[in-house]
Short mmCIF file of C-alpha atoms in Angstrom, two decimals:
data_model
loop_
_atom_site.label_atom_id
_atom_site.label_comp_id
_atom_site.label_asym_id
_atom_site.label_seq_id
_atom_site.Cartn_x
_atom_site.Cartn_y
_atom_site.Cartn_z
CA MET A 1 98.21 140.87 52.37
CA ALA A 2 96.02 137.83 52.37
CA ILE A 3 92.56 139.23 53.80
CA LYS A 4 91.17 137.11 57.17
CA VAL A 5 87.34 135.57 56.98
CA LEU A 6 86.25 135.40 59.87
CA VAL A 7 83.16 132.93 60.66
CA TYR A 8 80.82 132.76 63.79
CA LEU A 9 80.18 129.86 65.48
CA PRO A 10 77.36 129.06 66.84
CA ILE A 11 77.96 127.86 70.61
CA LYS A 12 75.26 126.09 73.00
CA VAL A 13 73.98 128.37 75.77
CA ASP A 14 75.37 125.88 78.71
CA VAL A 15 78.55 124.90 76.71
CA ALA A 16 79.03 128.93 76.66
CA LYS A 17 78.23 129.25 80.28
CA ARG A 18 80.68 126.66 81.34
CA LEU A 19 83.53 127.30 79.37
CA ASN A 20 83.12 131.59 79.38
CA LEU A 21 82.37 131.47 75.36
CA PRO A 22 80.16 134.02 73.35
CA VAL A 23 77.23 131.74 72.16
CA LYS A 24 78.60 133.60 68.70
CA LEU A 25 82.34 132.30 68.89
CA PRO A 26 84.20 134.54 66.09
CA VAL A 27 86.24 131.49 64.39
CA LEU A 28 88.47 132.21 61.33
CA ALA A 29 87.18 130.62 58.61
CA GLU A 30 91.07 128.79 58.26
CA ASP A 31 90.98 127.76 61.58
CA LEU A 32 87.34 125.54 60.97
CA PRO A 33 88.55 122.51 60.18
CA LEU A 34 90.88 122.42 63.69
CA ILE A 35 87.09 122.76 65.54
CA THR A 36 86.69 118.71 65.91
CA ASP A 37 84.10 119.42 69.55
CA GLN A 38 82.61 122.58 70.95
CA ASP A 39 83.59 121.05 74.34
CA ASN A 40 87.82 121.39 73.50
CA ILE A 41 87.96 124.21 71.17
CA PRO A 42 91.70 124.41 70.57
CA LEU A 43 92.78 127.40 73.16
CA ASP A 44 94.97 129.33 69.80
CA VAL A 45 92.13 128.58 67.35
CA ILE A 46 90.04 130.92 69.59
CA LEU A 47 92.47 133.36 70.42
CA ARG A 48 93.56 134.22 66.51
CA GLY A 49 89.14 134.56 66.11
CA LEU A 50 89.00 137.11 69.27
CA GLU A 51 92.12 139.08 68.38
CA GLU A 52 90.98 139.41 63.83
CA GLN A 53 87.31 140.64 66.26
CA TYR A 54 89.11 143.38 68.82
CA LYS A 55 90.37 144.62 65.46
CA VAL A 56 87.60 145.18 63.57
CA GLU A 57 84.87 146.04 66.54
CA LYS A 58 86.94 147.73 69.34
CA SER A 59 83.75 147.94 71.77
CA ASP A 60 84.01 146.54 75.42
CA TYR A 61 82.19 143.14 75.41
CA TRP A 62 84.64 141.34 72.81
CA LEU A 63 88.09 142.90 74.85
CA SER A 64 86.85 141.10 78.02
CA TYR A 65 86.37 137.96 76.34
CA LEU A 66 90.27 138.33 74.35
CA VAL A 67 91.72 139.80 77.57
CA TYR A 68 89.96 136.38 79.65
CA PHE A 69 91.32 134.70 77.11
CA TYR A 70 94.76 136.08 77.16
CA TYR A 71 95.57 135.45 80.92
CA GLU A 72 93.97 131.61 79.94
CA LYS A 73 96.79 131.60 77.91
CA PHE A 74 99.63 132.78 80.12
CA LYS A 75 98.45 130.09 82.47
CA VAL A 76 98.93 127.21 79.95
CA LEU A 77 102.62 129.14 79.08
CA LEU A 78 103.18 129.61 82.61
CA ASN A 79 102.57 125.37 83.49
CA GLU A 80 105.19 124.97 80.91
CA LYS A 81 107.79 126.77 82.02
CA ASN A 82 107.54 129.29 78.56
CA TYR A 83 108.74 132.14 80.44
CA ALA A 84 109.53 134.30 77.80
CA GLU A 85 106.23 133.83 76.00
CA ALA A 86 104.33 134.44 79.11
CA GLU A 87 105.74 137.84 79.85
CA GLU A 88 105.43 138.42 75.95
CA ILE A 89 101.80 138.37 76.74
CA LEU A 90 100.99 140.02 79.73
CA LYS A 91 103.10 142.82 78.24
CA LYS A 92 100.26 142.89 75.33
CA VAL A 93 97.45 142.55 77.85
CA LYS A 94 98.48 145.69 79.66
CA GLU A 95 98.58 148.32 76.40
CA LEU A 96 95.14 146.69 75.62
CA HIS A 97 92.92 146.86 79.61
CA TYR A 98 94.84 147.42 82.45
CA ASP A 99 93.80 145.82 85.81
CA TYR A 100 94.66 144.36 89.27
CA ARG A 101 94.77 141.07 86.87
CA TYR A 102 98.02 141.99 85.32
CA HIS A 103 99.84 142.26 88.81
CA PHE A 104 98.41 139.26 89.67
CA TYR A 105 99.63 137.22 86.93
CA ASN A 106 102.80 139.11 86.99
CA ALA A 107 103.29 138.03 90.01
CA LEU A 108 102.91 135.04 89.68
CA LEU A 109 105.01 134.65 86.60
CA GLN A 110 108.18 135.90 88.85
CA ALA A 111 107.42 133.66 91.53
CA LYS A 112 108.03 130.62 89.68
CA MET A 113 111.25 132.50 88.06
CA GLY A 114 112.16 132.52 91.95
CA ASN A 115 112.35 136.13 91.87
CA TYR A 116 110.22 135.77 95.36
CA GLU A 117 110.29 139.90 96.89
CA PHE A 118 109.64 141.64 93.65
CA ALA A 119 106.17 138.86 93.08
CA GLU A 120 105.72 139.40 96.69
CA ILE A 121 105.42 143.55 96.11
CA GLU A 122 102.99 142.81 92.35
CA PHE A 123 100.26 140.64 94.46
CA LYS A 124 100.07 142.92 96.79
CA GLN A 125 99.95 145.76 94.37
CA ALA A 126 96.54 143.79 93.44
CA LEU A 127 95.39 143.42 96.64
CA THR A 128 95.54 147.22 96.84
CA LEU A 129 93.99 147.17 93.57
CA ASN A 130 91.28 144.18 94.47
CA PRO A 131 91.38 143.99 98.51
CA ASP A 132 88.55 141.08 98.42
CA PHE A 133 90.69 139.19 95.95
CA ALA A 134 91.33 135.58 98.65
CA LEU A 135 92.82 133.52 95.20
CA ALA A 136 96.19 137.16 95.94
CA TYR A 137 96.33 136.57 99.76
CA TYR A 138 96.97 132.71 99.29
CA GLU A 139 99.39 133.26 96.60
CA LEU A 140 100.96 135.69 97.73
CA GLY A 141 101.52 133.34 101.93
CA ASN A 142 102.94 130.93 98.78
CA VAL A 143 105.73 133.17 98.49
CA LEU A 144 106.12 134.07 101.59
CA PHE A 145 106.16 130.55 102.07
CA ALA A 146 109.21 130.24 100.16
CA GLU A 147 111.11 132.66 102.13
CA LYS A 148 110.37 131.07 105.37
CA ASP A 149 108.76 134.11 106.18
CA TYR A 150 106.41 131.63 108.17
CA GLU A 151 104.13 133.83 110.53
CA ASP A 152 103.26 136.27 107.21
CA ALA A 153 102.92 133.67 105.45
CA ILE A 154 100.19 132.63 108.07
CA GLU A 155 98.31 135.99 108.06
CA ALA A 156 98.25 136.25 104.67
CA TYR A 157 96.58 132.63 104.22
CA ARG A 158 94.17 133.60 107.17
CA LYS A 159 92.87 136.37 104.78
CA ALA A 160 92.67 134.56 102.18
CA TYR A 161 89.76 132.20 104.16
CA GLU A 162 88.12 135.39 105.15
CA LYS A 163 87.06 136.84 101.92
CA ASP A 164 86.13 133.49 100.76
CA PRO A 165 85.38 130.65 103.10
CA ASN A 166 84.74 128.31 100.52
CA PHE A 167 88.50 128.43 99.71
CA LEU A 168 90.51 126.00 101.97
CA LEU A 169 93.79 125.96 100.08
CA PRO A 170 94.14 128.71 102.35
CA LEU A 171 93.33 126.35 105.57
CA LEU A 172 95.24 123.24 104.23
CA LYS A 173 98.54 125.95 103.99
CA ILE A 174 98.21 126.89 107.28
CA GLY A 175 98.17 123.37 108.34
CA ASP A 176 101.13 122.78 106.71
CA THR A 177 103.02 125.82 107.31
CA TYR A 178 102.34 124.50 111.25
CA MET A 179 103.88 120.98 110.06
CA GLU A 180 106.79 123.15 108.44
CA LEU A 181 107.19 124.79 112.23
CA GLY A 182 107.29 121.05 114.11
CA GLN A 183 103.95 122.34 115.13
CA LEU A 184 101.71 119.06 114.49
CA ASP A 185 98.33 120.20 117.18
CA ASP A 186 98.17 123.64 115.62
CA ALA A 187 98.47 122.25 112.55
CA GLU A 188 96.45 118.73 113.25
CA MET A 189 93.31 121.31 114.09
CA PHE A 190 93.08 123.19 110.55
CA TYR A 191 93.52 119.56 108.78
CA LYS A 192 90.84 118.26 110.90
CA SER A 193 89.07 121.71 110.37
CA ILE A 194 88.56 120.86 106.16
CA ILE A 195 87.94 117.54 106.74
CA ALA A 196 85.12 118.56 109.19
CA ARG A 197 84.07 120.71 105.83
CA ASP A 198 84.26 117.80 103.88
CA LYS A 199 82.00 115.49 106.02
CA LEU A 200 79.27 118.15 105.02
CA HIS A 201 79.84 116.57 101.53
CA GLN A 202 77.14 114.23 101.92
CA TYR A 203 74.19 116.37 102.56
CA ALA A 204 75.75 119.07 99.67
CA THR A 205 73.20 117.68 97.30
CA LYS A 206 70.11 117.77 99.18
CA GLU A 207 70.89 121.65 100.84
CA GLY A 208 71.89 122.64 97.62
CA LEU A 209 74.85 123.31 98.00
CA GLU A 210 78.70 122.72 96.31
CA ILE A 211 81.53 121.18 98.79
CA GLU A 212 83.90 119.23 96.81
CA PRO A 213 86.01 116.90 99.01
CA MET A 214 89.51 117.04 99.53
CA PRO A 215 91.28 114.05 99.68
CA GLU A 216 94.51 116.42 100.62
CA ALA A 217 94.14 117.77 103.81
CA TYR A 218 93.42 113.44 104.58
CA LEU A 219 96.96 113.05 103.72
CA ARG A 220 98.23 115.69 105.71
CA LEU A 221 96.59 114.78 108.61
CA GLY A 222 97.17 110.78 108.22
CA VAL A 223 100.50 111.67 107.58
CA LEU A 224 100.63 113.33 111.26
CA TYR A 225 99.78 110.96 112.41
CA ASN A 226 102.15 108.48 110.95
CA LEU A 227 104.95 111.41 112.24
CA ARG A 228 103.90 111.45 115.77
CA GLN A 229 103.66 107.00 115.40
CA GLN A 230 100.04 106.98 115.72
CA TYR A 231 99.32 104.69 112.68
CA GLU A 232 96.02 103.69 114.50
CA LYS A 233 94.93 107.11 113.77
CA ALA A 234 96.48 107.36 110.48
CA GLU A 235 94.93 104.51 109.07
CA GLU A 236 90.66 105.55 110.21
CA ILE A 237 91.80 109.00 108.48
CA PHE A 238 93.68 107.86 105.28
CA LYS A 239 90.65 104.63 104.79
CA LEU A 240 88.64 107.89 105.23
CA GLY A 241 90.39 110.36 102.80
CA LEU A 242 89.71 107.02 100.25
CA SER A 243 85.94 106.89 100.81
CA THR A 244 85.97 110.46 99.30
CA GLY A 245 87.77 109.37 96.38
CA LYS A 246 90.79 107.59 95.04
CA LYS A 247 94.18 109.77 95.89
CA ALA A 248 97.43 107.06 94.41
CA GLU A 249 98.95 108.91 97.56
CA ILE A 250 96.46 108.22 100.19
CA THR A 251 96.98 104.36 99.31
CA TYR A 252 100.71 104.88 98.87
CA ASN A 253 100.86 106.42 102.77
CA LEU A 254 97.98 103.82 103.99
CA ALA A 255 100.48 100.87 102.34
CA TYR A 256 102.84 102.04 104.99
CA THR A 257 100.60 102.58 108.12
CA LEU A 258 99.01 99.34 107.32
CA THR A 259 102.64 97.16 107.55
CA LYS A 260 103.41 99.51 110.84
CA LEU A 261 100.81 97.62 112.69
CA GLY A 262 101.40 93.90 110.85
CA LYS A 263 98.83 94.29 108.55
CA HIS A 264 100.64 92.55 105.94
CA MET A 265 99.38 91.07 103.84
CA GLU A 266 96.72 94.15 103.48
CA ALA A 267 99.06 96.57 102.44
CA TYR A 268 100.03 94.09 99.76
CA LYS A 269 97.18 93.85 98.51
CA ILE A 270 96.48 97.28 97.95
CA LEU A 271 100.15 97.51 96.84
CA LEU A 272 99.38 95.33 94.34
CA ASP A 273 96.06 97.20 92.70
CA LEU A 274 98.60 100.55 93.36
CA SER A 275 100.98 99.05 91.49
CA LYS A 276 99.51 98.28 87.81
CA GLU A 277 98.26 102.05 87.91
CA VAL A 278 100.92 103.71 89.36
CA GLN A 279 104.11 102.14 88.39
CA THR A 280 106.38 104.77 90.11
CA PRO A 281 109.98 103.68 91.35
CA GLU A 282 108.88 104.79 95.21
CA VAL A 283 105.72 102.43 94.96
CA LEU A 284 107.30 99.06 93.12
CA ASN A 285 110.11 99.67 95.86
CA GLU A 286 107.83 99.26 98.39
CA LEU A 287 105.97 96.92 96.77
CA GLY A 288 109.00 94.83 96.23
CA ILE A 289 109.75 94.80 99.77
CA LEU A 290 106.23 93.84 101.54
CA GLN A 291 106.96 90.86 98.63
CA ARG A 292 110.56 89.61 100.38
CA ARG A 293 108.99 89.93 103.11
CA LEU A 294 106.21 87.63 102.52
CA GLY A 295 108.57 85.33 101.16
CA LEU A 296 107.39 85.50 97.54
CA TYR A 297 110.73 86.10 96.33
CA GLU A 298 110.32 85.15 92.46
CA GLU A 299 107.69 87.59 92.20
CA ALA A 300 110.09 90.45 94.37
CA TYR A 301 113.06 90.19 91.93
CA GLU A 302 110.56 90.59 89.04
CA THR A 303 109.59 94.21 91.00
CA PHE A 304 113.56 94.65 91.93
CA LYS A 305 114.07 94.33 88.27
CA LYS A 306 112.30 97.09 86.70
CA ILE A 307 113.94 99.14 89.58
CA GLU A 308 116.91 98.53 89.11
CA GLU A 309 119.22 101.81 88.53
CA HIS A 310 116.52 103.67 90.96
CA PHE A 311 117.36 100.89 93.81
CA PRO A 312 119.99 98.92 93.21
CA GLU A 313 120.74 97.63 97.00
CA ASN A 314 117.32 96.07 96.73
CA PHE A 315 118.19 94.62 92.92
CA GLU A 316 121.25 93.24 94.38
CA ARG A 317 120.19 92.02 98.09
CA ILE A 318 116.86 90.23 96.08
CA GLN A 319 119.53 88.21 94.03
CA PHE A 320 120.94 86.05 96.96
CA TYR A 321 117.10 85.12 97.96
CA VAL A 322 116.71 83.98 93.73
CA GLY A 323 119.46 81.99 93.67
CA LYS A 324 120.87 84.97 91.40
CA LYS A 325 124.49 84.61 93.67
CA ASP A 326 126.09 83.34 96.40
CA PHE A 327 125.92 84.71 99.71
CA GLU A 328 129.30 83.49 100.88
CA SER A 329 131.16 84.26 97.34
CA GLU A 330 130.30 88.09 98.58
CA TYR A 331 130.53 88.83 102.11
CA ILE A 332 132.06 87.05 104.88
CA ASN A 333 129.30 84.82 107.04
CA GLU A 334 130.30 85.42 110.36
CA MET A 335 128.19 81.89 111.46
CA LYS A 336 130.32 80.08 109.80
CA LYS A 337 133.00 78.98 113.06
CA ALA A 338 129.51 77.44 114.73
CA GLU A 339 128.84 74.71 112.10
CA SER A 340 130.92 72.35 113.74
CA VAL A 341 129.00 73.17 116.79
CA LEU A 342 126.29 72.68 115.40
CA GLU A 343 126.54 68.87 114.76
CA LYS A 344 127.15 68.47 118.44
CA VAL A 345 124.41 70.28 120.04
CA LYS A 346 121.17 67.91 120.16
CA PHE A 347 118.01 69.63 118.75
CA PRO A 348 114.96 69.60 120.89
CA PHE A 349 112.36 69.26 119.00
CA GLU A 350 113.26 66.20 116.77
CA LYS A 351 109.72 64.90 116.03
CA GLU A 352 109.50 68.56 113.71
CA LEU A 353 112.77 68.17 112.50
CA GLU A 354 111.89 64.61 110.80
CA ILE A 355 109.19 66.30 108.98
CA ILE A 356 111.21 69.21 107.78
CA ILE A 357 113.89 67.05 106.64
CA GLU A 358 111.49 65.65 104.25
CA SER A 359 109.88 68.80 103.43
CA THR A 360 113.56 70.25 102.30
CA ASP A 361 115.37 69.75 98.61
CA ASP A 362 119.22 68.56 98.82
CA ASP A 363 120.09 72.33 99.47
CA GLY A 364 117.71 72.42 102.45
CA ASN A 365 115.06 75.18 101.21
CA ILE A 366 111.65 74.58 102.20
CA LEU A 367 108.97 72.27 100.03
CA ILE A 368 105.93 74.07 101.20
CA ASP A 369 104.01 71.91 99.72
CA LYS A 370 105.43 68.52 100.59
CA PHE A 371 105.22 70.39 103.94
CA ALA A 372 101.29 71.09 103.97
CA GLU A 373 101.05 67.99 102.80
CA ILE A 374 103.15 65.52 105.47
CA THR A 375 101.56 68.07 108.07
CA LYS A 376 98.30 68.11 106.37
CA ILE A 377 97.99 72.53 107.32
CA ASN A 378 95.71 74.57 105.26
CA ILE A 379 97.87 77.22 104.53
CA GLN A 380 96.16 80.96 104.40
CA PRO A 381 97.90 83.60 104.80
CA PHE A 382 96.56 86.02 106.84
CA ASP A 383 97.37 88.73 109.80
CA ASN A 384 97.19 87.46 113.11
CA HIS A 385 97.12 89.93 115.62
CA ASN A 386 96.27 87.19 118.39
CA PRO A 387 99.54 84.56 117.25
CA ASN A 388 99.81 80.63 119.05
CA PHE A 389 102.84 79.44 119.34
CA GLU A 390 102.39 75.81 119.33
CA ASN A 391 103.80 75.28 115.31
CA PHE A 392 107.50 77.06 116.42
CA PRO A 393 108.77 73.69 116.52
CA TYR A 394 109.18 73.44 112.52
CA ILE A 395 109.89 77.25 112.26
CA LEU A 396 112.95 76.17 114.75
CA SER A 397 113.91 73.29 112.27
CA GLY A 398 113.22 75.60 108.91
CA MET A 399 116.08 77.61 111.15
CA TYR A 400 118.45 74.86 111.65
CA ILE A 401 117.77 72.49 108.61
CA ALA A 402 119.81 75.79 107.21
CA GLY A 403 123.66 75.73 109.03
CA THR A 404 124.82 78.59 109.36
CA ASP A 405 123.72 80.35 105.52
CA PRO A 406 121.87 83.29 106.35
CA ILE A 407 118.93 83.29 103.57
CA ILE A 408 118.08 79.51 103.18
CA MET A 409 117.61 80.21 107.43
CA GLU A 410 114.90 83.30 106.41
CA LYS A 411 113.20 82.05 103.95
CA ASN A 412 112.62 78.70 105.77
CA ALA A 413 111.52 80.99 108.50
CA THR A 414 109.18 83.66 106.88
CA ILE A 415 108.03 80.85 104.81
CA LEU A 416 107.28 78.15 107.61
CA THR A 417 106.42 81.37 109.91
CA ILE A 418 103.35 82.42 107.48
CA ALA A 419 102.63 78.73 105.98
CA THR A 420 101.51 77.95 110.35
CA ILE A 421 100.64 81.04 111.70
CA GLY A 422 100.84 84.26 109.71
CA THR A 423 101.39 87.32 108.52
CA GLY A 424 102.15 90.73 110.92
CA LEU A 425 103.31 89.88 114.39
CA PRO A 426 104.12 85.96 113.58
CA LEU A 427 106.69 87.68 111.42
CA ALA A 428 108.02 90.05 113.72
CA CYS A 429 108.33 87.72 116.91
CA THR A 430 109.89 84.89 114.15
CA THR A 431 112.29 87.53 112.83
CA THR A 432 113.55 88.33 116.45
CA ILE A 433 114.21 84.82 116.93
CA LEU A 434 116.09 84.46 113.87
CA ARG A 435 118.16 87.35 114.11
CA LEU A 436 118.65 86.25 117.85
CA TYR A 437 120.00 82.91 116.41
CA GLN A 438 122.02 84.18 113.80
CA TYR A 439 123.16 86.68 117.03
CA ILE A 440 124.04 83.39 119.14
CA LEU A 441 125.97 81.58 115.69
CA SER A 442 128.21 84.46 115.13
CA ASN A 443 129.35 84.14 118.89
CA GLU A 444 127.79 87.44 120.24
CA SER A 445 125.85 87.57 123.51
CA ASN A 446 125.15 90.98 124.60
CA VAL A 447 121.43 91.74 124.40
CA ASP A 448 120.80 95.06 124.51
CA HIS A 449 123.26 95.42 121.89
CA PHE A 450 121.00 93.15 119.77
CA ILE A 451 118.29 94.45 120.56
CA GLU A 452 119.36 98.01 119.71
CA ASP A 453 120.55 96.79 116.70
CA ILE A 454 117.21 94.96 115.68
CA HIS A 455 114.75 97.60 116.69
CA PRO A 456 114.87 98.93 113.22
CA GLU A 457 113.60 95.96 111.65
CA ILE A 458 111.61 94.82 114.09
CA ASP A 459 109.90 97.82 113.95
CA GLU A 460 109.30 97.87 109.79
CA LEU A 461 107.59 94.87 110.64
CA HIS A 462 105.04 95.39 113.64
CA PHE A 463 105.37 98.65 115.27
CA ASP A 464 104.15 97.88 118.35
CA PHE A 465 106.20 94.35 119.24
CA SER A 466 109.28 96.81 118.53
CA LYS A 467 108.30 98.98 121.21
CA GLN A 468 107.90 95.97 123.73
CA LEU A 469 111.67 94.29 123.03
CA LEU A 470 112.95 98.09 123.92
CA GLN A 471 111.59 98.37 126.50
CA LEU A 472 113.53 95.47 128.08
CA LEU A 473 116.52 97.39 128.35
CA ASN A 474 114.80 98.67 131.25
CA GLN A 475 112.98 95.67 132.25
CA PRO A 476 114.02 92.90 135.08
CA LEU A 477 115.73 89.40 133.80
CA ASP A 478 114.99 86.85 135.40
CA ASN A 479 111.45 86.97 135.73
CA PHE A 480 110.94 84.59 132.87
CA PHE A 481 110.92 81.62 134.56
CA ASP A 482 107.51 80.98 135.41
CA ALA A 483 106.05 83.36 132.96
CA GLU A 484 102.99 82.83 131.75
CA ILE A 485 102.92 82.42 127.71
CA THR A 486 99.73 82.42 126.54
CA ASN A 487 100.98 84.00 122.57
CA TYR A 488 104.20 84.07 119.86
CA ALA A 489 105.05 88.08 121.16
CA GLU A 490 104.97 86.58 124.82
CA PHE A 491 107.35 83.86 124.12
CA THR A 492 109.51 85.43 121.80
CA LEU A 493 109.70 88.18 124.83
CA ASN A 494 110.43 85.42 127.44
CA LEU A 495 112.85 83.85 125.09
CA VAL A 496 115.18 87.67 124.48
CA LYS A 497 114.76 88.12 128.26
CA ALA A 498 116.19 84.32 128.95
CA ILE A 499 119.04 84.92 126.89
CA GLY A 500 120.16 88.50 128.59
CA TYR A 501 119.35 86.00 131.60
CA PHE A 502 122.64 83.16 130.25
CA PRO A 503 120.81 80.66 132.82
CA THR A 504 123.11 77.18 134.48
CA LYS A 505 121.59 73.91 133.34
CA GLU A 506 120.51 73.69 136.56
CA GLU A 507 118.17 77.25 136.10
CA ILE A 508 116.57 76.16 132.80
CA LYS A 509 115.19 72.89 134.42
CA ASN A 510 113.33 75.84 136.14
CA ILE A 511 111.80 77.67 133.11
CA LYS A 512 107.90 77.04 133.57
CA ASN A 513 106.68 76.41 130.04
CA GLU A 514 108.51 73.52 128.01
CA MET A 515 109.32 75.00 124.92
CA LEU A 516 110.40 77.87 126.07
CA ARG A 517 112.97 75.40 128.48
CA LYS A 518 113.39 73.70 124.99
CA THR A 519 114.53 76.32 123.36
CA VAL A 520 116.19 78.26 126.52
CA GLY A 521 118.81 75.06 126.90
CA PHE A 522 119.07 74.31 122.88
CA PHE A 523 120.21 78.75 122.64
CA VAL A 524 122.63 78.32 125.46
CA GLU A 525 124.16 74.82 124.65
CA ILE A 526 125.23 76.23 121.44
CA MET A 527 126.25 79.81 123.42
CA ASP A 528 128.41 77.58 125.82
CA LYS A 529 129.74 75.48 122.94
CA ILE A 530 131.21 78.25 120.66
CA ARG A 531 133.23 79.77 123.92
CA LYS A 532 134.46 76.77 124.02
CA ALA A 533 135.60 75.96 121.16
#
């Protein structure tokens, strides 16, 4: 039998304290080449040395280290889902030294294997042997939560926090449990209590306290506010969470919130940055959707191409926008019958239409650089929260020049909106008008159905505007005649009202706002001619 030689490796005091090592670590001579850094001594090297040392000297001193590192090895095996070897480690420990830790770690093992009843028994046994063990109460709560025993889970989490008020995970889990129960007010209270503790972090050094920030609480509270559709609050809490430390999940959810608030450019910038570090299908999918909404079609194509297997429908859709597929060869175009009608309808904004004709290619696609050159408009995309509508004639001209091609129509409307008015609310307004125009060209006229159909899409672009749109279902439709229209949102809402009202030619003359009057006249004439065709 080969003789095993032990060498006692001196460990720096600060390293020994931090890693719970003896200042003279017994190491097998054959393992010395495996040690290149005291901060990263392989766990198996430590264990082999301690096992041999304990054979030589069976003292409580060496036993305590050996048991500790056996449990460290157990945790590694548990995380690797190597349950058979983890169980063998527990057997070794029990033979050497039996205490509450054996039941605690066995409970963790049973919970991982889905044996929740046995795990619950083991956690309770650990607590019988050590009633002040906060972590055991916490893990017991997790098992009860998995068993959907939410009331007892909350009680276990409460006890964990009572035993150690600096242990904040139980508060987080109480909040999660209330979320699971749909008790959002209670969940909010617990998440806020953690954040209140986090705010003490700035004073921690001064007072000699150790208070680590918990970004998970900000994430959970922000998601809660999103569920309540309190997007301003969600934005505030997500940004506060990011100030405590960068966390991908918070950034991802913040982008969703910003989109709902119509802050599309801000959402795009943070998603673009996130995608450089976290290239998950979910992040890239949201980035691709935003790129498509912002008229960045080639960029969106490249993004969706990376995740084709995960989101095939989005990859298929973007191909229509970059000329890889032809819409009419794969789908029925319900607007096609309106082509002859459009040729007979006088377009109300001739000057703007002439400029758009000069600014398009042979297929009717807008050439934005050419448009900017002709109009001298300085194109600087930004989130516009109070857009005017003076450039709307260009947008409508872009739709009109596309004929009945839904893809070119949408591309022109999107690109011209961003170029002349901005992103966010302007895109929500333009998309509403675009869909209304397409609805009319498809020989549809029920505005209630239109609003119900379009609401989910507009909700993704601008939550508040989508609510205003939905409210039209319960409002009179005849108050657009004398409306004082000061912004693009008001213009859009009054246009929808007018089409729902369907005024006669004589009534159209009584519409006070000139641009609304001309647009309503154009839409109504199309509707009349389609019906008679």
